[in-house]
Short mmCIF file of C-alpha atoms and ligand atoms in Angstrom, two decimals:
data_model
loop_
_atom_site.label_atom_id
_atom_site.label_comp_id
_atom_site.label_asym_id
_atom_site.label_seq_id
_atom_site.Cartn_x
_atom_site.Cartn_y
_atom_site.Cartn_z
CA MET A 1 -0.04 -0.02 0.12
CA LYS A 2 1.40 3.51 -0.70
CA LEU A 3 0.23 6.62 0.38
CA HIS A 4 -0.45 9.35 -2.48
CA VAL A 5 -0.41 13.18 -1.80
CA ASP A 6 -2.59 15.45 -3.93
CA TRP A 7 -0.43 18.37 -3.93
CA THR A 8 -3.19 20.61 -5.76
CA ALA A 9 -5.20 19.83 -2.68
CA CYS A 10 -2.87 19.73 0.55
CA ASP A 11 -3.15 22.61 2.57
CA GLY A 12 -0.37 21.54 4.88
CA ARG A 13 -2.59 21.47 8.06
CA GLY A 14 -0.62 18.57 9.43
CA VAL A 15 -3.04 16.14 10.52
CA CYS A 16 -1.00 13.35 8.37
CA THR A 17 2.31 14.29 9.99
CA GLU A 18 1.03 13.63 13.33
CA LEU A 19 -0.93 10.55 12.59
CA LEU A 20 1.96 8.90 10.67
CA GLU A 21 5.13 10.41 12.62
CA GLU A 22 7.13 7.49 11.28
CA MET A 23 6.51 7.89 7.63
CA LEU A 24 6.27 11.68 7.34
CA VAL A 25 7.96 15.00 8.18
CA GLU A 26 6.63 18.55 8.27
CA ASP A 27 8.61 20.84 5.69
CA ASP A 28 9.22 24.51 6.90
CA TRP A 29 5.67 25.47 5.51
CA GLY A 30 4.05 22.51 7.11
CA PHE A 31 3.44 20.28 4.30
CA PRO A 32 4.21 16.48 4.60
CA VAL A 33 7.34 15.36 3.20
CA ALA A 34 7.99 11.47 3.18
CA ARG A 35 11.00 10.17 5.35
CA ASP A 36 12.22 7.73 2.67
CA GLY A 37 12.08 10.80 0.00
CA GLN A 38 9.42 8.86 -2.04
CA ARG A 39 6.76 10.65 -3.93
CA SER A 40 4.09 8.24 -3.02
CA PRO A 41 5.89 6.38 0.18
CA ALA A 42 5.02 2.94 1.01
CA VAL A 43 2.88 2.20 4.03
CA PRO A 44 4.50 -0.30 6.36
CA PRO A 45 1.66 -2.86 7.39
CA PRO A 46 1.83 -1.93 11.15
CA LEU A 47 0.99 1.78 9.96
CA GLU A 48 -2.01 1.12 7.63
CA GLY A 49 -4.56 1.77 10.38
CA ALA A 50 -2.80 5.33 11.03
CA ALA A 51 -2.67 5.64 7.30
CA LYS A 52 -6.33 5.03 6.86
CA GLN A 53 -7.04 7.17 9.73
CA ALA A 54 -5.22 10.04 8.28
CA VAL A 55 -6.55 9.60 4.86
CA ASP A 56 -10.15 9.97 6.74
CA ARG A 57 -9.03 12.91 8.98
CA CYS A 58 -7.39 15.00 6.00
CA PRO A 59 -9.41 18.11 6.22
CA MET A 60 -8.71 18.57 2.46
CA LEU A 61 -9.22 15.11 1.16
CA ALA A 62 -5.78 15.32 -0.34
CA LEU A 63 -4.83 11.72 0.82
CA LYS A 64 -5.49 8.65 -0.73
CA LEU A 65 -4.17 4.96 -0.34
CA ILE A 66 -3.31 3.19 -3.54
CA ALA A 67 -2.79 -0.39 -3.68
CA ARG A 68 0.59 -1.39 -5.51
CA MET B 1 -44.72 8.96 31.78
CA SER B 2 -45.96 11.89 29.64
CA ASP B 3 -44.00 13.98 32.39
CA ALA B 4 -41.09 11.65 31.74
CA LEU B 5 -40.83 12.37 28.03
CA TRP B 6 -41.31 16.47 28.68
CA TYR B 7 -38.49 16.44 30.99
CA PHE B 8 -36.40 14.43 28.69
CA ALA B 9 -36.99 16.71 25.59
CA ARG B 10 -35.71 19.66 27.65
CA GLY B 11 -32.75 17.90 29.15
CA SER B 12 -31.93 16.66 25.74
CA GLY B 13 -32.16 19.87 24.05
CA VAL B 14 -30.08 21.72 26.55
CA ILE B 15 -27.45 19.06 26.46
CA SER B 16 -27.56 19.29 22.39
CA LEU B 17 -26.88 23.04 22.44
CA VAL B 18 -23.77 22.43 25.06
CA LEU B 19 -22.51 19.90 22.78
CA LEU B 20 -22.99 21.90 19.55
CA THR B 21 -21.23 24.71 20.94
CA VAL B 22 -18.12 22.42 21.62
CA VAL B 23 -18.48 20.93 18.51
CA VAL B 24 -18.24 24.72 16.54
CA ALA B 25 -15.39 25.79 18.71
CA LEU B 26 -13.40 22.45 18.23
CA GLY B 27 -14.34 22.84 14.20
CA ILE B 28 -12.72 26.35 14.11
CA GLY B 29 -9.90 25.20 16.16
CA SER B 30 -9.02 22.30 13.86
CA ARG B 31 -9.32 25.11 11.00
CA SER B 32 -6.21 26.83 12.46
CA GLY B 33 -3.94 24.11 11.60
CA LYS B 34 -2.05 24.73 15.25
CA PRO B 35 -2.70 22.33 18.05
CA ALA B 36 -5.68 23.75 19.86
CA PHE B 37 -7.10 23.57 23.32
CA GLY B 38 -4.05 21.73 24.41
CA LEU B 39 -4.81 18.96 21.91
CA PRO B 40 -2.83 17.80 19.08
CA ARG B 41 -4.38 18.48 15.92
CA PHE B 42 -5.74 14.86 14.81
CA ALA B 43 -7.21 14.87 18.22
CA VAL B 44 -9.13 18.10 17.78
CA SER B 45 -10.43 16.62 14.52
CA LEU B 46 -11.63 13.32 15.94
CA LEU B 47 -13.14 15.29 19.03
CA HIS B 48 -14.95 17.60 16.63
CA ARG B 49 -16.38 14.51 14.83
CA ASN B 50 -17.32 12.43 17.66
CA ALA B 51 -18.77 15.30 19.64
CA ALA B 52 -21.09 16.12 16.66
CA LEU B 53 -22.27 12.64 16.22
CA LEU B 54 -23.19 12.47 19.92
CA SER B 55 -24.85 15.65 19.26
CA VAL B 56 -26.90 14.00 16.75
CA VAL B 57 -28.08 11.43 19.20
CA PHE B 58 -29.34 13.70 21.58
CA VAL B 59 -30.69 15.66 19.01
CA ALA B 60 -32.61 12.94 17.76
CA GLY B 61 -33.91 12.00 21.26
CA HIS B 62 -35.08 15.71 21.70
CA VAL B 63 -37.15 15.21 18.70
CA ILE B 64 -38.44 11.76 19.21
CA SER B 65 -39.59 12.51 22.91
CA LEU B 66 -41.32 15.70 21.60
CA LEU B 67 -42.93 13.57 18.68
CA PHE B 68 -44.62 11.19 21.43
CA ASP B 69 -45.12 14.01 24.05
CA PRO B 70 -48.76 14.74 24.54
CA TYR B 71 -48.26 18.51 25.22
CA ALA B 72 -45.80 19.34 22.55
CA GLN B 73 -48.17 17.76 19.77
CA LEU B 74 -45.56 17.96 17.50
CA ARG B 75 -47.03 16.32 13.81
CA LEU B 76 -44.29 14.30 11.67
CA PHE B 77 -43.89 16.98 9.15
CA ASP B 78 -43.24 19.82 11.96
CA VAL B 79 -39.84 17.86 12.10
CA VAL B 80 -39.10 18.84 8.74
CA LEU B 81 -40.86 21.60 7.66
CA PRO B 82 -40.09 24.75 9.66
CA PHE B 83 -42.46 27.56 11.09
CA VAL B 84 -45.65 25.65 10.39
CA GLY B 85 -46.15 24.43 14.12
CA ASN B 86 -49.02 24.70 16.29
CA TYR B 87 -47.26 26.18 19.65
CA ARG B 88 -45.10 29.01 19.39
CA PRO B 89 -44.41 28.23 15.50
CA VAL B 90 -41.51 30.70 15.22
CA TRP B 91 -39.37 29.54 17.55
CA GLN B 92 -40.49 25.73 17.05
CA GLY B 93 -39.56 26.65 13.68
CA PHE B 94 -36.23 27.65 14.36
CA GLY B 95 -35.50 24.05 16.12
CA THR B 96 -36.88 22.80 12.82
CA LEU B 97 -34.38 24.73 10.58
CA ALA B 98 -31.39 24.10 12.78
CA PHE B 99 -32.46 20.31 12.75
CA ASP B 100 -32.70 20.31 8.89
CA LEU B 101 -29.07 21.95 8.73
CA LEU B 102 -27.63 19.67 11.19
CA VAL B 103 -29.06 16.77 9.08
CA ALA B 104 -27.48 18.33 5.93
CA ILE B 105 -23.91 19.26 7.51
CA VAL B 106 -23.64 15.90 9.23
CA VAL B 107 -25.07 13.59 6.27
CA THR B 108 -22.34 15.36 3.73
CA SER B 109 -19.40 14.93 6.10
CA LEU B 110 -20.42 11.23 6.20
CA LEU B 111 -20.21 10.94 2.67
CA ARG B 112 -17.39 13.57 2.19
CA HIS B 113 -15.17 11.18 0.49
CA ARG B 114 -17.78 10.53 -2.30
CA LEU B 115 -18.93 14.12 -2.62
CA GLY B 116 -15.69 15.88 -3.16
CA ALA B 117 -14.06 18.68 -0.77
CA ARG B 118 -15.93 21.66 -2.28
CA THR B 119 -19.11 20.50 -1.85
CA TRP B 120 -18.54 19.19 1.58
CA ARG B 121 -17.04 22.63 2.59
CA VAL B 122 -19.80 24.67 1.24
CA VAL B 123 -22.41 22.54 3.29
CA HIS B 124 -20.30 22.89 6.21
CA TRP B 125 -20.38 26.39 6.14
CA LEU B 126 -24.11 26.30 7.23
CA ALA B 127 -22.99 25.40 10.86
CA TYR B 128 -22.40 29.21 11.18
CA LEU B 129 -25.99 29.34 10.28
CA CYS B 130 -27.20 26.47 12.34
CA TRP B 131 -25.87 27.24 15.73
CA PRO B 132 -27.12 30.52 16.26
CA VAL B 133 -30.43 29.20 14.93
CA ALA B 134 -30.29 26.39 17.50
CA LEU B 135 -29.50 28.62 20.19
CA MET B 136 -32.57 31.03 19.45
CA HIS B 137 -35.05 27.89 19.71
CA GLY B 138 -33.72 27.22 22.63
CA LEU B 139 -34.12 30.75 24.20
CA GLY B 140 -37.56 31.28 22.96
CA THR B 141 -39.48 28.07 23.30
CA GLY B 142 -39.91 25.54 25.77
CA SER B 143 -41.02 25.93 29.48
CA ASP B 144 -37.49 26.87 30.16
CA ASN B 145 -37.20 29.97 28.71
CA GLY B 146 -36.37 32.98 31.02
CA THR B 147 -34.94 30.79 33.67
CA TRP B 148 -31.56 31.91 35.23
CA TRP B 149 -29.79 28.41 34.54
CA LEU B 150 -30.66 28.31 30.95
CA TRP B 151 -29.63 32.00 30.28
CA THR B 152 -26.53 31.03 31.90
CA ILE B 153 -26.08 28.20 29.74
CA SER B 154 -26.82 30.09 26.90
CA ILE B 155 -24.67 32.83 27.33
CA ALA B 156 -21.75 30.90 28.14
CA CYS B 157 -22.31 28.97 24.97
CA ALA B 158 -22.53 32.11 23.10
CA VAL B 159 -19.33 33.66 24.62
CA ALA B 160 -17.54 30.43 23.73
CA VAL B 161 -18.53 30.69 19.95
CA VAL B 162 -18.04 34.45 19.81
CA ALA B 163 -14.54 33.92 21.21
CA ALA B 164 -13.77 30.99 18.83
CA ILE B 165 -14.98 33.18 15.81
CA GLY B 166 -12.99 36.16 17.02
CA TRP B 167 -9.97 33.92 17.02
CA ARG B 168 -10.67 32.64 13.66
CA LEU B 169 -10.86 36.29 12.35
CA SER B 170 -7.65 37.32 13.91
CA THR B 171 -4.29 37.55 12.36
CA GLY B 172 -2.50 34.96 14.36
CA PHE B 173 -5.22 32.44 13.82
CA SER B 174 -3.45 30.50 10.77
CA ARG B 175 -0.34 28.62 11.56
CA PHE B 176 1.53 30.15 8.44
CA PRO B 177 -0.25 33.20 7.81
CA ALA B 178 2.39 34.26 5.10
CA ARG B 179 1.62 31.96 3.23
CA ALA B 180 -0.57 32.81 0.23
CA GLU B 181 -4.07 31.58 0.09
CA ARG B 182 -4.39 28.69 -2.41
CA GLN B 183 -5.84 29.85 -6.04
CA VAL B 184 -6.91 27.70 -8.75
CA ALA B 185 -8.05 29.39 -12.02
CA PRO B 186 -11.59 28.60 -12.46
CA ARG B 187 -11.17 27.26 -15.95
CA LEU B 188 -8.68 24.52 -14.51
CA ARG B 189 -11.00 23.68 -11.56
CA LYS B 190 -13.02 21.23 -13.38
CA GLU B 191 -9.71 19.13 -14.44
CA LEU B 192 -8.81 19.22 -11.11
CA GLU B 193 -12.25 17.64 -9.87
CA GLU B 194 -11.85 14.92 -12.67
CA VAL B 195 -8.08 14.15 -11.65
CA ARG B 196 -9.43 13.74 -8.17
S1 LIG C 201 -3.80 15.84 6.37
FE1 LIG C 201 -3.86 16.60 4.32
S2 LIG C 201 -4.11 18.82 4.20
FE2 LIG C 201 -3.00 18.08 6.22
S3 LIG C 201 -0.65 18.12 5.71
FE3 LIG C 201 -1.39 16.18 5.41
S4 LIG C 201 -2.30 15.82 3.12
FE4 LIG C 201 -2.01 18.06 3.52
#
């Protein structure tokens, strides 16, 4: 499973970086950046629940999970 | 038994107002992009949602108990159609209107991922109408209007929401006030929606 961020929608509200601390960090403007440097970072199985919650809570509906 | 329904209707109405106040304050807090009320952002967001769902439960209890209450004589269409009631139609109508708005806000929120962010947000703004209408309904109707405790609760709720809106409009509200607002050219908007 991979996490896709729609950059046209993301407003850098930082909900996902809180829920997926192990995967994402905030850049200087609060936008999420994948720790592994990938555009669509892979979600490790233990974080799948947190990733689903991030998708659900993102206020801009900018997140999507894609099956690889 | 009939008295019990009447008491329950009044109590659940007051609890609904308090919960909706919490929901509005948390909703504004979640918009700032900063941790608010001493909670992390995801917690503000989750509490906002859960308090909203709980308020729906209490509002449903409020409406259902009045439907069966012999004093209120609420007819089924009074639940949906505002300002046609038998008893203080204007004040009761405010309650019906707030109920309709609440249903619209909650249903679109539950279907958010299907409706898309724009539709959802437009409907969500109705919360700024729903809350004051609900407050006026509480102040104007029912057998508790004019009591000191209902005034105290209503004023406390109003202070909380006015403070939250004041914070929302202040310059320090957003986490990155220097960041430019996102603008999407109208001609690109349709394509954007399609990509999503
Ligand atoms: S929660 Fe959504 S809007 Fe906020 S930073 Fe993450 S992707 Fe962007």
